[in-house]
Coordinates of C-alpha atoms in Angstrom, one line a residue:
M124 CA -70.7 12.2 4.5
S125 CA -73.8 13.9 3.0
P126 CA -74.9 13.0 -0.5
Q127 CA -74.2 16.6 -1.6
L128 CA -70.6 16.5 -0.2
D129 CA -70.1 13.1 -1.7
Q130 CA -71.0 14.4 -5.1
A131 CA -68.8 17.4 -4.6
E132 CA -65.8 15.2 -3.7
S133 CA -66.4 13.0 -6.7
A134 CA -66.5 16.0 -9.1
F135 CA -63.4 17.4 -7.5
A136 CA -61.5 14.0 -7.7
A137 CA -62.4 13.7 -11.4
A138 CA -61.0 17.2 -12.1
R139 CA -58.0 17.0 -9.8
P140 CA -55.4 15.8 -12.3
R141 CA -56.2 18.6 -14.6
L142 CA -56.2 21.2 -11.8
F143 CA -52.7 20.0 -10.7
G144 CA -51.6 20.1 -14.3
I145 CA -52.7 23.7 -14.8
A146 CA -51.2 24.8 -11.5
Y147 CA -47.9 23.1 -12.0
R148 CA -47.4 24.5 -15.5
M149 CA -48.3 28.0 -14.1
T150 CA -45.9 27.9 -11.1
G151 CA -43.2 25.4 -12.0
S152 CA -43.4 24.1 -8.4
V153 CA -45.0 20.9 -7.1
A154 CA -45.5 22.3 -3.6
D155 CA -47.2 25.5 -4.9
A156 CA -49.4 23.5 -7.2
E157 CA -50.5 21.2 -4.5
D158 CA -51.3 24.2 -2.2
L159 CA -53.4 25.8 -4.9
V160 CA -55.3 22.6 -5.5
Q161 CA -56.0 22.3 -1.8
E162 CA -57.2 25.9 -1.8
V163 CA -59.6 25.2 -4.6
W164 CA -60.9 22.1 -2.7
L165 CA -61.7 24.3 0.3
R166 CA -63.5 26.9 -1.9
W167 CA -65.4 24.1 -3.7
Q168 CA -66.7 22.8 -0.4
L169 CA -68.0 26.3 0.5
A170 CA -69.4 27.1 -2.9
D171 CA -73.0 27.3 -3.9
R172 CA -72.7 24.2 -5.9
A173 CA -76.4 24.0 -6.8
S174 CA -75.9 27.1 -9.0
V175 CA -72.8 25.7 -10.8
L176 CA -73.7 24.5 -14.2
S177 CA -70.3 22.9 -14.9
P178 CA -68.1 21.8 -12.0
E179 CA -65.2 21.2 -14.3
A180 CA -65.3 24.8 -15.7
Y181 CA -65.8 26.3 -12.2
L182 CA -62.8 24.4 -10.8
A183 CA -60.6 25.2 -13.8
T184 CA -61.4 28.8 -13.5
A185 CA -60.7 28.8 -9.8
I186 CA -57.3 27.1 -10.1
T187 CA -56.2 29.4 -13.0
R188 CA -57.1 32.6 -11.3
L189 CA -55.4 31.5 -8.1
A190 CA -52.3 30.5 -10.1
I191 CA -52.2 33.9 -11.8
N192 CA -52.1 35.6 -8.4
E193 CA -49.5 33.1 -7.2
S194 CA -47.3 33.8 -10.2
Q195 CA -47.3 37.5 -9.4
T196 CA -46.2 36.9 -5.8
A197 CA -43.7 34.2 -6.8
R198 CA -41.7 36.7 -8.9
A199 CA -41.2 38.9 -5.9
R200 CA -40.1 35.9 -3.7
R201 CA -37.5 34.8 -6.4
E202 CA -35.7 38.2 -6.1
T203 CA -34.1 36.7 -3.0
Y204 CA -33.4 33.3 -4.6
V205 CA -29.7 32.5 -4.6
G206 CA -28.4 31.8 -8.1
P207 CA -30.4 30.7 -11.1
W208 CA -34.0 29.5 -10.5
L209 CA -35.2 26.4 -12.4
P210 CA -38.6 24.8 -12.3
E211 CA -39.0 21.8 -10.0
P212 CA -38.7 18.6 -12.0
V213 CA -41.4 16.0 -12.0
D214 CA -41.0 12.2 -12.6
T215 CA -43.3 11.8 -15.6
A216 CA -42.3 8.1 -15.9
A217 CA -44.2 7.6 -12.6
D218 CA -47.3 9.1 -14.2
P219 CA -47.9 11.9 -11.7
Q220 CA -51.2 13.8 -11.8
L221 CA -50.3 16.3 -14.4
G222 CA -53.6 16.0 -16.3
A223 CA -51.8 16.2 -19.6
E224 CA -54.0 15.1 -22.4
R225 CA -51.2 16.2 -24.7
G226 CA -48.2 16.1 -22.5
A227 CA -47.5 19.6 -23.7
V228 CA -45.9 22.6 -21.9
L229 CA -44.0 20.3 -19.6
E230 CA -40.3 20.5 -20.6
L231 CA -38.2 22.4 -18.2
A232 CA -36.8 24.6 -20.9
V233 CA -40.4 25.6 -21.9
L234 CA -41.4 26.3 -18.2
M235 CA -38.3 28.5 -17.9
L236 CA -39.4 30.5 -20.9
L237 CA -42.9 30.8 -19.6
E238 CA -41.4 32.7 -16.6
K239 CA -40.8 35.6 -19.0
L240 CA -44.5 35.9 -19.9
T241 CA -47.1 37.9 -18.0
P242 CA -49.1 35.6 -15.7
T243 CA -52.2 36.1 -17.9
E244 CA -50.3 35.3 -21.1
R245 CA -48.9 32.2 -19.4
A246 CA -52.4 31.1 -18.2
A247 CA -53.9 31.5 -21.7
Y248 CA -51.0 29.6 -23.3
V249 CA -51.1 26.8 -20.8
L250 CA -54.9 26.4 -21.2
R251 CA -54.7 26.4 -25.0
E252 CA -51.5 24.4 -25.6
A253 CA -51.6 21.8 -22.8
F254 CA -55.4 21.4 -22.5
D255 CA -56.9 22.6 -25.8
Y256 CA -59.4 24.9 -24.2
P257 CA -61.5 26.9 -26.7
Y258 CA -60.6 30.6 -26.9
R259 CA -64.1 31.4 -25.6
E260 CA -63.5 29.5 -22.4
I261 CA -60.0 30.9 -22.0
A262 CA -61.5 34.4 -22.3
E263 CA -64.0 33.7 -19.5
I264 CA -61.4 32.2 -17.2
V265 CA -58.9 35.1 -17.5
R266 CA -61.6 37.7 -17.7
T267 CA -61.0 39.1 -21.2
T268 CA -62.6 39.0 -24.7
E269 CA -62.2 36.1 -27.1
V270 CA -60.2 38.3 -29.4
A271 CA -57.9 39.3 -26.6
A272 CA -57.5 35.7 -25.5
R273 CA -56.3 34.8 -29.0
Q274 CA -53.8 37.7 -28.9
L275 CA -52.5 36.4 -25.5
V276 CA -51.8 33.0 -26.9
S277 CA -50.3 34.4 -30.1
R278 CA -47.9 36.6 -28.2
A279 CA -46.9 33.7 -26.0
R280 CA -46.3 31.4 -29.0
K281 CA -44.2 34.1 -30.7
H282 CA -42.1 34.8 -27.6
L283 CA -41.3 31.1 -27.2
A284 CA -40.5 30.7 -30.9
D285 CA -38.2 33.7 -30.8
E286 CA -36.4 32.5 -27.7
R287 CA -36.0 28.8 -28.5
R288 CA -34.6 26.8 -31.3
A289 CA -36.7 24.0 -32.7
P290 CA -36.1 20.9 -30.5
V291 CA -35.1 17.6 -31.8
G292 CA -36.7 14.2 -31.1
R293 CA -36.5 12.5 -27.7
A294 CA -34.2 9.8 -29.0
E295 CA -31.6 12.4 -30.1
Q296 CA -32.0 14.3 -26.8
R297 CA -31.3 11.1 -24.8
R298 CA -28.3 10.3 -27.1
L299 CA -26.7 13.6 -26.5
L300 CA -27.4 13.5 -22.8
E301 CA -25.7 10.1 -22.5
A302 CA -22.8 11.4 -24.6
F303 CA -22.5 14.5 -22.3
V304 CA -22.5 12.4 -19.1
A305 CA -19.9 10.1 -20.5
A306 CA -17.6 12.9 -21.6
A307 CA -18.2 14.8 -18.4
Q308 CA -17.3 11.8 -16.3
A309 CA -14.1 11.2 -18.3
G310 CA -13.1 14.9 -18.2
D311 CA -13.0 14.8 -22.0
L312 CA -12.6 18.4 -22.9
A313 CA -12.6 18.0 -26.7
G314 CA -15.5 15.6 -26.5
L315 CA -17.6 18.0 -24.5
E316 CA -16.9 20.9 -26.7
K317 CA -18.1 18.9 -29.8
L318 CA -21.4 18.2 -28.1
F319 CA -22.3 21.9 -27.4
A320 CA -23.8 24.5 -29.5
Q321 CA -21.5 27.5 -29.6
D322 CA -23.9 29.6 -27.4
V323 CA -24.6 26.8 -24.9
V324 CA -25.6 27.9 -21.4
S325 CA -25.5 26.1 -18.1
Y326 CA -27.8 26.8 -15.2
S327 CA -27.3 25.4 -11.7
D328 CA -30.3 25.6 -9.3
N329 CA -29.1 25.3 -5.7
N330 CA -30.5 28.3 -3.8
G331 CA -27.3 28.5 -1.8
A332 CA -28.0 25.0 -0.2
V333 CA -25.0 23.3 -1.9
R334 CA -21.9 24.3 -3.7
A335 CA -22.7 25.1 -7.4
A336 CA -22.2 27.8 -10.0
G337 CA -24.0 30.9 -8.7
R338 CA -24.7 32.3 -12.1
P339 CA -25.3 31.0 -15.6
L340 CA -22.2 29.9 -17.5
F341 CA -21.9 30.5 -21.3
G342 CA -20.1 29.3 -24.3
A343 CA -18.9 25.9 -25.6
A344 CA -15.2 26.3 -24.9
T345 CA -15.8 27.7 -21.4
L346 CA -18.2 25.1 -20.4
A347 CA -16.0 22.3 -21.7
K348 CA -13.1 23.5 -19.6
I349 CA -15.2 23.9 -16.5
F350 CA -17.0 20.5 -16.8
A351 CA -13.7 18.7 -17.6
A352 CA -12.1 20.2 -14.5
W353 CA -15.1 19.1 -12.4
A354 CA -14.7 15.5 -13.4
P355 CA -12.6 14.1 -10.6
G356 CA -14.6 15.6 -7.8
F357 CA -18.2 15.9 -9.0
W358 CA -18.8 12.4 -10.4
A359 CA -16.5 10.4 -8.1
G360 CA -18.4 7.8 -6.2
A361 CA -21.8 8.9 -7.6
Q362 CA -24.3 6.4 -8.9
V363 CA -25.8 7.6 -12.2
D364 CA -29.3 6.4 -13.1
H365 CA -31.4 7.3 -16.1
V366 CA -34.8 8.8 -15.3
E367 CA -37.5 10.8 -17.0
A368 CA -38.0 14.4 -16.0
N369 CA -40.8 16.4 -17.5
G370 CA -41.2 14.1 -20.4
E371 CA -37.5 14.1 -21.4
S372 CA -34.4 12.0 -20.5
A373 CA -32.4 13.0 -17.5
V374 CA -29.9 11.5 -15.1
R375 CA -30.1 11.2 -11.3
L376 CA -27.0 11.2 -9.2
R377 CA -26.9 9.5 -5.9
T378 CA -24.2 9.4 -3.3
D379 CA -24.5 7.0 -0.3
G380 CA -28.0 6.2 -1.5
N381 CA -29.1 9.9 -1.4
T382 CA -30.2 11.8 -4.5
C383 CA -28.0 14.8 -4.9
A384 CA -28.7 16.0 -8.4
V385 CA -30.9 15.7 -11.5
I386 CA -29.3 16.7 -14.7
T387 CA -30.8 17.2 -18.2
V388 CA -30.0 18.9 -21.4
T389 CA -32.0 20.9 -24.0
V390 CA -31.0 19.9 -27.5
S391 CA -31.4 21.4 -31.0
E392 CA -29.8 20.6 -34.4
E393 CA -26.9 22.7 -33.3
G394 CA -26.2 20.4 -30.4
I395 CA -26.7 20.9 -26.6
D396 CA -28.2 24.3 -26.1
Q397 CA -28.7 24.1 -22.3
V398 CA -27.4 22.1 -19.4
L399 CA -29.7 22.1 -16.4
W400 CA -28.4 21.1 -13.0
L401 CA -31.0 20.6 -10.3
V402 CA -29.1 20.4 -7.1
N403 CA -31.3 22.2 -4.6
P404 CA -32.4 19.4 -2.2
E405 CA -35.9 20.9 -1.9
K406 CA -36.5 20.3 -5.6
L407 CA -35.4 16.7 -5.8
A408 CA -38.3 15.1 -3.8
A409 CA -39.8 13.4 -6.9
F410 CA -36.5 11.5 -7.6
R411 CA -35.7 10.3 -4.1

């Protein structure tokens, strides 16, 4: 390997965790993020590197702009997705290359809300909140002014604040998850209903690959009845392990040694706001 290419590879390797972290937060998909990182590596090899003042800035700009384009095409692809779409969970206990100095903008519920932003708003928010980029650099990356970059982040923050109740601490999130699993396994209708916020919603991501609710389910009383009725069949014979998904507590279900689901909950002071069921086999690779 030539000295120049060796230097290029070293610079890319140093930046790679952050590149993956940006791409994953932008796409909600490990496979898409890895593809974007690979595309940036190919471009970096062909670039006029002698004229690049900051490899880190060059690479971050490249991955963000590619991710903005990918976000636009991903929305069209998801029009044919069967049932609710959820971000692909990552095993943060295994320290994946997420490049998270802060560990921010990782929770599944937050990634779901980011889907409602424009790709450019999402990029600006990710760069600022997860990686603390100065607004001047954000403006350069997304091709706008510093004033406009501040407005993009401000709009994104307001949207998330309007759509989401203030979350509780991780200990409380884990406590309510454990209580939910226990009540669901027992078919405890009253116990389930007590855990839920009145406007709780359940999302099951399966893309038609396995049997699951094909639409979101709403309401504490409704969900309690449905989950209690599921108890004999869904949990029977399943091994339940506690795992960490996107920085929060989750449970992994395995039958015959095979991972069949990752389940987590979003929690506020009102109780469980969301129940997220990841049962699409293509999204469970990190927990196999």
